[in-house]
PDB file of C-alpha atoms in Angstrom:
ATOM      1  CA  MET A 144     -11.337  14.931  -8.180  1.00 43.00           C
ATOM      2  CA  TYR A 145     -11.891  18.315  -6.605  1.00 45.00           C
ATOM      3  CA  PHE A 146     -13.470  21.603  -7.565  1.00 47.00           C
ATOM      4  CA  LEU A 147     -12.066  25.017  -6.764  1.00 50.00           C
ATOM      5  CA  ASP A 148     -14.036  28.234  -7.113  1.00 45.00           C
ATOM      6  CA  ILE A 149     -11.990  31.361  -7.748  1.00 47.00           C
ATOM      7  CA  ILE A 150     -13.699  34.749  -7.506  1.00 49.00           C
ATOM      8  CA  MET A 151     -12.229  37.321  -9.894  1.00 54.00           C
ATOM      9  CA  LYS A 152     -13.859  40.768 -10.284  1.00 52.00           C
ATOM     10  CA  ASN A 153     -17.508  39.709 -10.079  1.00 54.00           C
ATOM     11  CA  ALA A 154     -16.880  36.449 -11.971  1.00 55.00           C
ATOM     12  CA  ILE A 155     -16.506  32.951 -10.571  1.00 52.00           C
ATOM     13  CA  LEU A 156     -14.094  30.655 -12.336  1.00 50.00           C
ATOM     14  CA  THR A 157     -14.481  26.962 -11.555  1.00 50.00           C
ATOM     15  CA  VAL A 158     -11.317  24.936 -11.980  1.00 50.00           C
ATOM     16  CA  ARG A 159     -11.771  21.202 -12.277  1.00 53.00           C
ATOM     17  CA  ARG A 160      -8.776  19.070 -11.664  1.00 57.00           C
ATOM     18  CA  GLN A 161      -8.874  15.328 -11.840  1.00 64.00           C
ATOM     19  CA  GLU A 162      -6.140  13.751  -9.824  1.00 73.00           C
ATOM     20  CA  MET A 163      -4.604  10.690 -11.441  1.00 78.00           C
ATOM     21  CA  LEU A 164      -2.046   8.515  -9.757  1.00 84.00           C
ATOM     22  CA  ALA A 165       0.835   6.717 -11.429  1.00 86.00           C
ATOM     23  CA  LYS A 166       1.997   3.611  -9.603  1.00 88.00           C
ATOM     24  CA  LEU A 167       5.637   2.622  -9.116  1.00 88.00           C
ATOM     25  CA  THR A 168       5.945  -1.175  -9.078  1.00 90.00           C
ATOM     26  CA  THR A 169       8.499  -3.289  -7.235  1.00 92.00           C
ATOM     27  CA  LYS A 170      10.360  -3.645 -10.552  1.00 92.00           C
ATOM     28  CA  ASN A 171      10.764   0.177 -10.841  1.00 91.00           C
ATOM     29  CA  GLN A 172       8.159   0.373 -13.579  1.00 91.00           C
ATOM     30  CA  ILE A 173       5.610   3.179 -13.612  1.00 89.00           C
ATOM     31  CA  THR A 174       2.038   2.470 -14.623  1.00 89.00           C
ATOM     32  CA  LEU A 175       0.457   5.566 -16.143  1.00 87.00           C
ATOM     33  CA  PRO A 176      -3.291   6.174 -16.099  1.00 86.00           C
ATOM     34  CA  ARG A 177      -5.150   5.407 -19.322  1.00 86.00           C
ATOM     35  CA  GLU A 178      -6.348   9.010 -19.557  1.00 84.00           C
ATOM     36  CA  VAL A 179      -2.742  10.236 -19.614  1.00 84.00           C
ATOM     37  CA  VAL A 180      -1.472   7.963 -22.376  1.00 86.00           C
ATOM     38  CA  LYS A 181      -4.483   7.876 -24.680  1.00 86.00           C
ATOM     39  CA  GLY A 182      -3.205  11.015 -26.412  1.00 85.00           C
ATOM     40  CA  PHE A 183       0.030   9.232 -27.382  1.00 86.00           C
ATOM     41  CA  LYS A 184      -1.244   6.521 -29.732  1.00 87.00           C
ATOM     42  CA  GLY A 185       1.513   4.480 -31.341  1.00 86.00           C
ATOM     43  CA  ILE A 186       4.178   5.712 -28.897  1.00 87.00           C
ATOM     44  CA  GLU A 187       6.004   2.936 -27.043  1.00 87.00           C
ATOM     45  CA  TYR A 188       9.025   4.844 -25.719  1.00 88.00           C
ATOM     46  CA  PHE A 189       9.377   8.015 -23.690  1.00 88.00           C
ATOM     47  CA  ASP A 190      12.537   9.946 -22.893  1.00 89.00           C
ATOM     48  CA  ALA A 191      12.585  10.448 -19.106  1.00 89.00           C
ATOM     49  CA  VAL A 192      14.393  13.344 -17.408  1.00 90.00           C
ATOM     50  CA  VAL A 193      14.261  14.856 -13.942  1.00 91.00           C
ATOM     51  CA  GLN A 194      13.585  18.616 -13.857  1.00 90.00           C
ATOM     52  CA  ASP A 195      13.073  20.532 -10.616  1.00 90.00           C
ATOM     53  CA  GLY A 196      12.247  17.381  -8.678  1.00 90.00           C
ATOM     54  CA  ARG A 197       9.712  16.173 -11.262  1.00 89.00           C
ATOM     55  CA  ILE A 198       9.824  13.335 -13.746  1.00 89.00           C
ATOM     56  CA  VAL A 199       9.190  14.642 -17.263  1.00 90.00           C
ATOM     57  CA  LEU A 200       8.342  12.202 -20.050  1.00 89.00           C
ATOM     58  CA  GLU A 201       8.683  13.124 -23.719  1.00 89.00           C
ATOM     59  CA  PRO A 202       7.440  10.806 -26.472  1.00 89.00           C
ATOM     60  CA  VAL A 203      10.126   9.291 -28.694  1.00 86.00           C
ATOM     61  CA  ARG A 204       9.382   8.013 -32.160  1.00 77.00           C
ATOM     62  CA  ILE A 205      11.732   5.202 -33.160  1.00 76.00           C
ATOM     63  CA  ARG A 206      12.567   5.141 -36.848  1.00 71.00           C
ATOM     64  CA  PRO A 207      14.366   1.999 -37.989  1.00 69.00           C
ATOM     65  CA  VAL A 208      17.570   2.501 -39.935  1.00 60.00           C
ATOM     66  CA  ALA A 209      17.598   0.827 -43.292  1.00 61.00           C
ATOM     67  CA  ALA A 210      19.153  -2.556 -42.629  1.00 66.00           C
ATOM     68  CA  ASP A 211      21.029  -2.664 -45.906  1.00 79.00           C
ATOM     69  CA  LEU A 212      24.580  -1.406 -46.344  1.00 83.00           C
ATOM     70  CA  ALA A 213      23.496   1.536 -48.508  1.00 84.00           C
ATOM     71  CA  GLY A 214      21.160   2.757 -45.773  1.00 81.00           C
ATOM     72  CA  ILE A 215      23.882   2.477 -43.148  1.00 82.00           C
ATOM     73  CA  ARG A 216      26.378   4.360 -45.339  1.00 85.00           C
ATOM     74  CA  LYS A 217      23.804   7.092 -46.016  1.00 85.00           C
ATOM     75  CA  LYS A 218      23.193   7.562 -42.288  1.00 83.00           C
ATOM     76  CA  MET A 219      26.961   7.631 -41.560  1.00 87.00           C
ATOM     77  CA  GLU A 220      27.385  10.308 -44.237  1.00 89.00           C
ATOM     78  CA  ARG A 221      24.503  12.344 -42.787  1.00 90.00           C
ATOM     79  CA  LEU A 222      26.112  12.117 -39.315  1.00 90.00           C
ATOM     80  CA  GLY A 223      29.534  13.084 -40.670  1.00 93.00           C
ATOM     81  CA  VAL A 224      31.171   9.742 -39.797  1.00 92.00           C
ATOM     82  CA  VAL A 225      34.186   8.965 -42.002  1.00 91.00           C
ATOM     83  CA  ALA A 226      36.241   5.794 -42.433  1.00 88.00           C
ATOM     84  CA  GLU A 227      38.947   7.067 -40.065  1.00 91.00           C
ATOM     85  CA  ASP A 228      36.321   7.442 -37.316  1.00 92.00           C
ATOM     86  CA  VAL A 229      35.339   3.794 -37.739  1.00 89.00           C
ATOM     87  CA  VAL A 230      38.974   2.630 -37.618  1.00 92.00           C
ATOM     88  CA  GLU A 231      39.561   4.720 -34.477  1.00 92.00           C
ATOM     89  CA  ALA A 232      36.410   3.319 -32.841  1.00 91.00           C
ATOM     90  CA  ILE A 233      37.503  -0.260 -33.563  1.00 92.00           C
ATOM     91  CA  GLN A 234      40.976   0.384 -32.118  1.00 91.00           C
ATOM     92  CA  TRP A 235      39.437   2.001 -29.034  1.00 92.00           C
ATOM     93  CA  SER A 236      37.055  -0.923 -28.492  1.00 92.00           C
ATOM     94  CA  ARG A 237      39.936  -3.455 -28.676  1.00 92.00           C
ATOM     95  CA  GLN A 238      41.941  -1.741 -25.943  1.00 89.00           C
ATOM     96  CA  SER A 239      42.305  -3.713 -22.738  1.00 78.00           C
ATOM     97  CA  PRO A 240      40.377  -2.274 -19.792  1.00 75.00           C
ATOM     98  CA  ARG A 241      42.437  -0.252 -17.380  1.00 67.00           C
TER      99      ARG A 241
END
């Protein structure tokens, strides 16, 4: 932890920054400090992207799809998937690798 005093027009602003380290393990897993993750209760997954040489994590909330056929059909309709798309996907998946 360090303190930095900034003098601005007769006022002193003290900036406190607590440095926290995240550890990369031999299995390419990152351990985040407790203070960082305590604001994300109930979140198990994070979307990870690289932006300007930094790793940015965004919380992802997983919502299970209804396991019954009606739930699956409703989601397909919402996504705009039609029967022809399914037939095409099956044909594509059965093609031999090139």
